[in-house]
Amino acid sequence: MAKMWAGRTDGVTDKIADDFNSSIKFDSRMYKQDILGSMAHASMLGVKNIISQADADALIAGLEGILSDIESGKLAIDFTCEDIHMFVEQELTARIGDLGKKLHTARSRNDQVALDTRMYLRDRTNSIIAKIKDLLSAIVLKAEEHKTSIMPGYTHLQRAQPITFGHHLMAYAMMLIRDIERFTDLLGRINISPIGCCALAGTTYDTDRNYEAKKLGFDDIALNSIDGVSDRDFCVEFASNCSILMMHLSRFAEEIILWSSWEFKFVELSDAYTTGSSIMPQKKNSDMAELVRGKTGRVYGDLIGLLTMLKGLPLAYNKDMQEDKEAVFDAADTVDMCLDVFAPMVATMKVIPENMLLAAQKGFINATDLADYLVKKDLPFRSAYKICGQIVGDCIKAGKVLETMTIKEYKAYSDLFDKDLYEEISLSTCVAKRISEGGTSPKSVEKQIQFVKGKIENA
Ligand code: ARG
């Protein structure tokens, strides 16, 4: 069959070219946005007397019918069509006759596809924000339970200073809050209507772009028609926000994997979010967390693919841009799946504070506090640091820890040591004392929790 755009050419293309050129396999998921956009367009054409009101009403009724028939499963998408825009127009014309051909007045597929993609990503962005909030709620709940559970904090993956598990979890909450902010900020840039930009130069018809934009819930219209049809910054930003979010999830996933190992055993994932091995009966693998970590790479790929696709494109529309959709769809689907599994995985994760404490007691992580003890007695920090370094070194050789050294032994290093040092280096004191804003003290963690709770409610 000749294409709808047959004219200059006979519109008969090779089957291989058709398959190569077609995007309906993936853009059919935008059927709703496409139809709603067309309804707003038909309405504007009627209001502006570009077509008669009766024609506009018939177009809208026809489109409504198509939408409800697709949704009810009565109408199947015809995958031999070039794209979703062609399918809807073809179906409309089949239903209401030649009048259907009036729909494309003062419009092009170039502004149409930009419109659909923006409307589609607007929905996906809102749903991602909601899903991040679900994960945040799970994190905050766990953090609240473990405001006082002591664990070693690490730098270079070496035990560094005592922190609470609640504090550690709230670090991820802060990252996710920024992710929400990034997606919210992006919504403002997505929500600019390109419809009416037409092929690239605007139109000679007396259209009302603001009318269409308002009907479709946009905040504003694109002010340059060439930019309106060529801009895919919003796709890049979407994939970029997804990438940053995935990077956060991946770091969290990596820690959950480490913590679940026998070497750490700080947490145990629920059976519902782990798998067994087909050969080793003792295994309980953190596959979900590993997959989140693994899928991060593909979302980065979506971002890099988009950036690379766009970098050499002359203005305005080029068919290369059809490649934008699979990238953003894949990023959105991947992020959705990861968030869907992450929230319940965290919510059902069993935390084992005894093991965290055990690890915290072994790593000399109160050595900074021992040095601070001397500093408070007026020894310069560098000298205190040196003395404590020697003590730690000697302890390691003797198989001792700071808590089990006698006061007599301490005195051999410095006269400034006294009995009150034990209270100073007890891990709970070390944590409770870190009262600086944002620090690990339970009070500070509580403040962070309240901040995040407020954001979940109001962001
Ligand atoms: N399927 C196309 C896309 O996704 C729609 C726009 C086609 N425009 C054109 N001038 N061929 O980009």
Tab-separated table of N, CA, C and O in Angstrom, residues 309-407:
chain	number	residue	atom	x	y	z
A	309	MET	N	23.592	10.863	19.568
A	309	MET	CA	22.657	10.970	18.445
A	309	MET	C	22.427	12.438	18.082
A	309	MET	O	22.325	12.805	16.915
A	310	LEU	N	22.375	13.302	19.101
A	310	LEU	CA	22.002	14.698	18.845
A	310	LEU	C	23.168	15.580	18.425
A	310	LEU	O	22.966	16.610	17.770
A	311	LYS	N	24.383	15.175	18.765
A	311	LYS	CA	25.482	16.146	18.702
A	311	LYS	C	25.795	16.681	17.314
A	311	LYS	O	26.254	17.791	17.157
A	312	GLY	N	25.496	15.902	16.289
A	312	GLY	CA	25.856	16.388	14.946
A	312	GLY	C	24.667	16.808	14.104
A	312	GLY	O	24.816	17.005	12.902
A	313	LEU	N	23.490	16.917	14.741
A	313	LEU	CA	22.292	17.151	13.920
A	313	LEU	C	22.110	18.613	13.538
A	313	LEU	O	22.027	19.471	14.409
A	314	PRO	N	22.018	18.870	12.234
A	314	PRO	CA	21.677	20.236	11.828
A	314	PRO	C	20.208	20.484	12.166
A	314	PRO	O	19.428	19.541	12.254
A	315	LEU	N	19.814	21.730	12.331
A	315	LEU	CA	18.406	22.045	12.573
A	315	LEU	C	17.633	21.830	11.280
A	315	LEU	O	18.174	22.014	10.195
A	316	ALA	N	16.358	21.420	11.229
A	316	ALA	CA	15.586	21.223	12.448
A	316	ALA	C	15.412	19.719	12.663
A	316	ALA	O	16.355	19.071	13.085
A	317	TYR	N	14.247	19.144	12.274
A	317	TYR	CA	14.027	17.718	12.505
A	317	TYR	C	14.873	16.873	11.562
A	317	TYR	O	15.030	17.183	10.384
A	318	ASN	N	15.431	15.809	12.081
A	318	ASN	CA	16.102	14.769	11.289
A	318	ASN	C	15.605	13.433	11.809
A	318	ASN	O	15.315	13.297	12.998
A	319	LYS	N	15.558	12.455	10.932
A	319	LYS	CA	14.989	11.166	11.336
A	319	LYS	C	15.788	10.511	12.450
A	319	LYS	O	15.273	9.669	13.191
A	320	ASP	N	17.059	10.892	12.573
A	320	ASP	CA	17.863	10.381	13.697
A	320	ASP	C	17.091	10.500	15.014
A	320	ASP	O	17.240	9.685	15.920
A	321	MET	N	16.302	11.572	15.083
A	321	MET	CA	15.644	11.888	16.354
A	321	MET	C	14.599	10.855	16.763
A	321	MET	O	14.182	10.817	17.925
A	322	GLN	N	14.198	10.031	15.825
A	322	GLN	CA	13.286	8.932	16.163
A	322	GLN	C	13.929	7.996	17.197
A	322	GLN	O	13.234	7.304	17.935
A	323	GLU	N	15.265	8.017	17.207
A	323	GLU	CA	16.012	7.161	18.155
A	323	GLU	C	15.868	7.637	19.604
A	323	GLU	O	16.299	6.952	20.528
A	324	ASP	N	15.337	8.839	19.805
A	324	ASP	CA	15.237	9.360	21.176
A	324	ASP	C	14.329	8.495	22.055
A	324	ASP	O	14.572	8.317	23.241
A	325	LYS	N	13.275	7.964	21.423
A	325	LYS	CA	12.225	7.342	22.234
A	325	LYS	C	12.663	6.054	22.923
A	325	LYS	O	12.427	5.882	24.120
A	326	GLU	N	13.304	5.170	22.187
A	326	GLU	CA	13.707	3.918	22.836
A	326	GLU	C	14.641	4.186	24.014
A	326	GLU	O	14.609	3.481	25.020
A	327	ALA	N	15.463	5.237	23.859
A	327	ALA	CA	16.397	5.560	24.948
A	327	ALA	C	15.644	6.014	26.191
A	327	ALA	O	15.869	5.483	27.289
A	328	VAL	N	14.737	6.971	26.019
A	328	VAL	CA	14.045	7.461	27.229
A	328	VAL	C	13.059	6.418	27.763
A	328	VAL	O	12.875	6.302	28.980
A	329	PHE	N	12.459	5.649	26.877
A	329	PHE	CA	11.545	4.603	27.357
A	329	PHE	C	12.315	3.573	28.182
A	329	PHE	O	11.868	3.130	29.237
A	330	ASP	N	13.466	3.187	27.661
A	330	ASP	CA	14.263	2.183	28.368
A	330	ASP	C	14.721	2.722	29.726
A	330	ASP	O	14.679	2.017	30.737
A	331	ALA	N	15.154	3.998	29.728
A	331	ALA	CA	15.599	4.598	30.992
A	331	ALA	C	14.430	4.622	31.981
A	331	ALA	O	14.581	4.236	33.150
A	332	ALA	N	13.264	5.042	31.508
A	332	ALA	CA	12.093	5.141	32.395
A	332	ALA	C	11.684	3.756	32.909
A	332	ALA	O	11.437	3.569	34.109
A	333	ASP	N	11.641	2.781	32.018
A	333	ASP	CA	11.224	1.429	32.420
A	333	ASP	C	12.208	0.834	33.428
A	333	ASP	O	11.813	0.199	34.405
A	334	THR	N	13.493	1.048	33.160
A	334	THR	CA	14.514	0.480	34.039
A	334	THR	C	14.435	1.117	35.428
A	334	THR	O	14.457	0.420	36.454
A	335	VAL	N	14.338	2.440	35.447
A	335	VAL	CA	14.245	3.143	36.734
A	335	VAL	C	13.002	2.676	37.496
A	335	VAL	O	13.058	2.402	38.698
A	336	ASP	N	11.889	2.566	36.797
A	336	ASP	CA	10.652	2.110	37.444
A	336	ASP	C	10.833	0.737	38.090
A	336	ASP	O	10.492	0.532	39.253
A	337	MET	N	11.385	-0.186	37.317
A	337	MET	CA	11.560	-1.547	37.831
A	337	MET	C	12.467	-1.550	39.054
A	337	MET	O	12.210	-2.248	40.029
A	338	CYS	N	13.549	-0.772	38.959
A	338	CYS	CA	14.516	-0.756	40.064
A	338	CYS	C	13.892	-0.164	41.320
A	338	CYS	O	14.091	-0.685	42.423
A	339	LEU	N	13.137	0.934	41.151
A	339	LEU	CA	12.507	1.542	42.324
A	339	LEU	C	11.444	0.613	42.908
A	339	LEU	O	11.304	0.496	44.128
A	340	ASP	N	10.732	-0.072	42.024
A	340	ASP	CA	9.676	-0.987	42.482
A	340	ASP	C	10.238	-2.098	43.366
A	340	ASP	O	9.599	-2.517	44.327
A	341	VAL	N	11.416	-2.580	43.032
A	341	VAL	CA	11.982	-3.691	43.799
A	341	VAL	C	12.772	-3.169	45.008
A	341	VAL	O	12.864	-3.833	46.042
A	342	PHE	N	13.302	-1.961	44.883
A	342	PHE	CA	14.189	-1.448	45.933
A	342	PHE	C	13.435	-1.133	47.231
A	342	PHE	O	13.893	-1.474	48.329
A	343	ALA	N	12.274	-0.489	47.083
A	343	ALA	CA	11.551	-0.052	48.286
A	343	ALA	C	11.178	-1.250	49.172
A	343	ALA	O	11.518	-1.255	50.366
A	344	PRO	N	10.527	-2.290	48.645
A	344	PRO	CA	10.205	-3.417	49.527
A	344	PRO	C	11.445	-4.188	49.979
A	344	PRO	O	11.457	-4.763	51.065
A	345	MET	N	12.499	-4.172	49.144
A	345	MET	CA	13.733	-4.870	49.537
A	345	MET	C	14.314	-4.213	50.797
A	345	MET	O	14.733	-4.902	51.736
A	346	VAL	N	14.298	-2.886	50.828
A	346	VAL	CA	14.806	-2.163	52.008
A	346	VAL	C	13.844	-2.346	53.179
A	346	VAL	O	14.259	-2.602	54.308
A	347	ALA	N	12.545	-2.252	52.895
A	347	ALA	CA	11.555	-2.345	53.976
A	347	ALA	C	11.631	-3.685	54.696
A	347	ALA	O	11.445	-3.757	55.914
A	348	THR	N	11.933	-4.759	53.956
A	348	THR	CA	11.915	-6.102	54.565
A	348	THR	C	13.312	-6.576	54.973
A	348	THR	O	13.470	-7.707	55.423
A	349	MET	N	14.299	-5.716	54.803
A	349	MET	CA	15.687	-6.092	55.111
A	349	MET	C	15.866	-6.186	56.638
A	349	MET	O	15.536	-5.248	57.355
A	350	LYS	N	16.380	-7.318	57.102
A	350	LYS	CA	16.623	-7.471	58.546
A	350	LYS	C	17.992	-6.883	58.873
A	350	LYS	O	18.997	-7.280	58.265
A	351	VAL	N	18.018	-5.981	59.815
A	351	VAL	CA	19.289	-5.358	60.199
A	351	VAL	C	19.822	-6.104	61.420
A	351	VAL	O	19.045	-6.493	62.295
A	352	ILE	N	21.134	-6.343	61.463
A	352	ILE	CA	21.706	-7.096	62.594
A	352	ILE	C	22.691	-6.193	63.349
A	352	ILE	O	23.906	-6.210	63.113
A	353	PRO	N	22.154	-5.383	64.268
A	353	PRO	CA	22.992	-4.380	64.951
A	353	PRO	C	24.133	-5.011	65.739
A	353	PRO	O	25.202	-4.385	65.884
A	354	GLU	N	23.917	-6.255	66.248
A	354	GLU	CA	24.986	-6.893	67.044
A	354	GLU	C	26.257	-7.056	66.197
A	354	GLU	O	27.376	-6.826	66.683
A	355	ASN	N	26.072	-7.449	64.951
A	355	ASN	CA	27.242	-7.643	64.087
A	355	ASN	C	27.896	-6.322	63.710
A	355	ASN	O	29.111	-6.224	63.570
A	356	MET	N	27.059	-5.311	63.561
A	356	MET	CA	27.611	-3.977	63.257
A	356	MET	C	28.468	-3.507	64.429
A	356	MET	O	29.570	-2.987	64.247
A	357	LEU	N	27.942	-3.716	65.633
A	357	LEU	CA	28.667	-3.272	66.827
A	357	LEU	C	29.982	-4.033	66.957
A	357	LEU	O	31.037	-3.453	67.240
A	358	LEU	N	29.910	-5.335	66.728
A	358	LEU	CA	31.105	-6.174	66.803
A	358	LEU	C	32.190	-5.649	65.855
A	358	LEU	O	33.359	-5.528	66.241
A	359	ALA	N	31.780	-5.322	64.657
A	359	ALA	CA	32.739	-4.800	63.668
A	359	ALA	C	33.266	-3.442	64.115
A	359	ALA	O	34.438	-3.114	63.936
A	360	ALA	N	32.380	-2.668	64.752
A	360	ALA	CA	32.791	-1.327	65.186
A	360	ALA	C	33.803	-1.415	66.316
A	360	ALA	O	34.680	-0.557	66.458
A	361	GLN	N	33.673	-2.483	67.121
A	361	GLN	CA	34.583	-2.608	68.271
A	361	GLN	C	35.975	-3.062	67.851
A	361	GLN	O	36.917	-2.938	68.613
A	362	LYS	N	36.086	-3.581	66.672
A	362	LYS	CA	37.370	-4.174	66.274
A	362	LYS	C	38.325	-3.242	65.542
A	362	LYS	O	39.497	-3.530	65.437
A	363	GLY	N	37.819	-2.174	65.047
A	363	GLY	CA	38.646	-1.439	64.079
A	363	GLY	C	39.362	-0.199	64.588
A	363	GLY	O	39.813	0.622	63.797
A	364	PHE	N	39.471	-0.021	65.919
A	364	PHE	CA	40.119	1.177	66.475
A	364	PHE	C	39.445	2.444	65.973
A	364	PHE	O	40.102	3.460	65.743
A	365	ILE	N	38.112	2.349	65.756
A	365	ILE	CA	37.475	3.496	65.136
A	365	ILE	C	37.246	4.630	66.129
A	365	ILE	O	36.763	5.682	65.743
A	366	ASN	N	37.619	4.386	67.403
A	366	ASN	CA	37.546	5.484	68.362
A	366	ASN	C	38.911	6.148	68.565
A	366	ASN	O	39.097	6.929	69.482
A	367	ALA	N	39.860	5.854	67.677
A	367	ALA	CA	41.213	6.436	67.825
A	367	ALA	C	41.172	7.964	67.693
A	367	ALA	O	41.905	8.667	68.405
A	368	THR	N	40.304	8.469	66.815
A	368	THR	CA	40.202	9.934	66.682
A	368	THR	C	39.709	10.525	68.002
A	368	THR	O	40.179	11.583	68.440
A	369	ASP	N	38.789	9.827	68.651
A	369	ASP	CA	38.246	10.323	69.916
A	369	ASP	C	39.285	10.287	71.030
A	369	ASP	O	39.310	11.156	71.900
A	370	LEU	N	40.159	9.272	70.951
A	370	LEU	CA	41.253	9.202	71.928
A	370	LEU	C	42.192	10.406	71.729
A	370	LEU	O	42.611	11.044	72.692
A	371	ALA	N	42.454	10.718	70.477
A	371	ALA	CA	43.315	11.875	70.184
A	371	ALA	C	42.635	13.160	70.644
A	371	ALA	O	43.272	14.027	71.269
A	372	ASP	N	41.315	13.262	70.361
A	372	ASP	CA	40.568	14.459	70.781
A	372	ASP	C	40.597	14.626	72.306
A	372	ASP	O	40.605	15.741	72.823
A	373	TYR	N	40.627	13.494	73.007
A	373	TYR	CA	40.700	13.521	74.479
A	373	TYR	C	41.961	14.279	74.920
A	373	TYR	O	41.916	15.127	75.803
A	374	LEU	N	43.068	13.969	74.250
A	374	LEU	CA	44.327	14.648	74.601
A	374	LEU	C	44.285	16.116	74.183
A	374	LEU	O	44.811	16.994	74.862
A	375	VAL	N	43.657	16.373	73.040
A	375	VAL	CA	43.564	17.756	72.542
A	375	VAL	C	42.801	18.606	73.552
A	375	VAL	O	43.170	19.754	73.824
A	376	LYS	N	41.740	18.015	74.114
A	376	LYS	CA	40.956	18.753	75.114
A	376	LYS	C	41.803	19.060	76.351
A	376	LYS	O	41.503	19.963	77.110
A	377	LYS	N	42.863	18.272	76.521
A	377	LYS	CA	43.770	18.544	77.636
A	377	LYS	C	44.932	19.405	77.170
A	377	LYS	O	46.026	19.390	77.732
A	378	ASP	N	44.687	20.086	76.051
A	378	ASP	CA	45.589	21.119	75.523
A	378	ASP	C	46.802	20.622	74.744
A	378	ASP	O	47.720	21.388	74.468
A	379	LEU	N	46.827	19.357	74.428
A	379	LEU	CA	47.921	18.874	73.575
A	379	LEU	C	47.578	19.242	72.124
A	379	LEU	O	46.432	19.085	71.728
A	380	PRO	N	48.553	19.738	71.338
A	380	PRO	CA	48.239	20.047	69.939
A	380	PRO	C	47.782	18.777	69.213
A	380	PRO	O	48.274	17.683	69.496
A	381	PHE	N	46.825	18.935	68.257
A	381	PHE	CA	46.224	17.768	67.612
A	381	PHE	C	47.269	16.851	66.978
A	381	PHE	O	47.212	15.627	67.104
A	382	ARG	N	48.250	17.441	66.296
A	382	ARG	CA	49.257	16.606	65.618
A	382	ARG	C	50.026	15.702	66.591
A	382	ARG	O	50.321	14.552	66.290
A	383	SER	N	50.355	16.260	67.771
A	383	SER	CA	51.083	15.455	68.764
A	383	SER	C	50.178	14.353	69.299
A	383	SER	O	50.603	13.191	69.462
A	384	ALA	N	48.913	14.724	69.549
A	384	ALA	CA	47.955	13.735	70.051
A	384	ALA	C	47.787	12.622	69.027
A	384	ALA	O	47.751	11.432	69.374
A	385	TYR	N	47.705	13.023	67.767
A	385	TYR	CA	47.531	12.063	66.669
A	385	TYR	C	48.679	11.050	66.690
A	385	TYR	O	48.495	9.850	66.539
A	386	LYS	N	49.896	11.580	66.885
A	386	LYS	CA	51.081	10.724	66.848
A	386	LYS	C	51.067	9.710	67.999
A	386	LYS	O	51.294	8.508	67.795
A	387	ILE	N	50.766	10.196	69.179
A	387	ILE	CA	50.733	9.311	70.357
A	387	ILE	C	49.704	8.197	70.141
A	387	ILE	O	49.985	7.003	70.343
A	388	CYS	N	48.528	8.616	69.704
A	388	CYS	CA	47.448	7.622	69.531
A	388	CYS	C	47.798	6.629	68.431
A	388	CYS	O	47.442	5.448	68.516
A	389	GLY	N	48.493	7.092	67.408
A	389	GLY	CA	48.943	6.200	66.337
A	389	GLY	C	49.868	5.134	66.889
A	389	GLY	O	49.759	3.950	66.543
A	390	GLN	N	50.761	5.570	67.799
A	390	GLN	CA	51.685	4.595	68.416
A	390	GLN	C	50.918	3.584	69.271
A	390	GLN	O	51.171	2.379	69.218
A	391	ILE	N	49.935	4.103	69.999
A	391	ILE	CA	49.141	3.206	70.864
A	391	ILE	C	48.445	2.151	70.005
A	391	ILE	O	48.493	0.953	70.314
A	392	VAL	N	47.820	2.615	68.894
A	392	VAL	CA	47.100	1.675	68.021
A	392	VAL	C	48.072	0.627	67.472
A	392	VAL	O	47.792	-0.582	67.501
A	393	GLY	N	49.235	1.094	67.019
A	393	GLY	CA	50.234	0.173	66.470
A	393	GLY	C	50.641	-0.876	67.487
A	393	GLY	O	50.695	-2.079	67.177
A	394	ASP	N	50.885	-0.424	68.722
A	394	ASP	CA	51.300	-1.361	69.775
A	394	ASP	C	50.170	-2.327	70.131
A	394	ASP	O	50.407	-3.509	70.398
A	395	CYS	N	48.934	-1.784	70.145
A	395	CYS	CA	47.763	-2.631	70.442
A	395	CYS	C	47.658	-3.749	69.418
A	395	CYS	O	47.390	-4.909	69.773
A	396	ILE	N	47.822	-3.392	68.145
A	396	ILE	CA	47.684	-4.410	67.089
A	396	ILE	C	48.712	-5.514	67.299
A	396	ILE	O	48.383	-6.705	67.244
A	397	LYS	N	49.940	-5.090	67.625
A	397	LYS	CA	50.992	-6.090	67.849
A	397	LYS	C	50.650	-6.982	69.041
A	397	LYS	O	50.877	-8.188	69.030
A	398	ALA	N	50.078	-6.372	70.090
A	398	ALA	CA	49.787	-7.131	71.315
A	398	ALA	C	48.417	-7.789	71.297
A	398	ALA	O	48.019	-8.410	72.287
A	399	GLY	N	47.673	-7.598	70.224
A	399	GLY	CA	46.321	-8.182	70.135
A	399	GLY	C	45.343	-7.556	71.118
A	399	GLY	O	44.451	-8.218	71.644
A	400	LYS	N	45.537	-6.249	71.384
A	400	LYS	CA	44.627	-5.564	72.328
A	400	LYS	C	43.769	-4.550	71.578
A	400	LYS	O	44.042	-4.242	70.423
A	401	VAL	N	42.744	-4.032	72.272
A	401	VAL	CA	42.001	-2.892	71.723
A	401	VAL	C	42.078	-1.746	72.724
A	401	VAL	O	42.482	-1.961	73.877
A	402	LEU	N	41.704	-0.544	72.297
A	402	LEU	CA	41.879	0.641	73.157
A	402	LEU	C	41.150	0.495	74.494
A	402	LEU	O	41.635	0.939	75.533
A	403	GLU	N	39.980	-0.154	74.440
A	403	GLU	CA	39.154	-0.281	75.643
A	403	GLU	C	39.798	-1.183	76.702
A	403	GLU	O	39.502	-1.051	77.889
A	404	THR	N	40.680	-2.124	76.266
A	404	THR	CA	41.215	-3.083	77.240
A	404	THR	C	42.599	-2.694	77.765
A	404	THR	O	43.173	-3.401	78.587
A	405	MET	N	43.124	-1.571	77.305
A	405	MET	CA	44.423	-1.118	77.846
A	405	MET	C	44.210	-0.546	79.247
A	405	MET	O	43.232	0.167	79.490
A	406	THR	N	45.143	-0.848	80.150
A	406	THR	CA	44.992	-0.314	81.512
A	406	THR	C	45.454	1.135	81.532
A	406	THR	O	46.174	1.589	80.646
A	407	ILE	N	45.039	1.831	82.575
A	407	ILE	CA	45.416	3.246	82.682
A	407	ILE	C	46.935	3.387	82.840
A	407	ILE	O	47.543	4.326	82.330
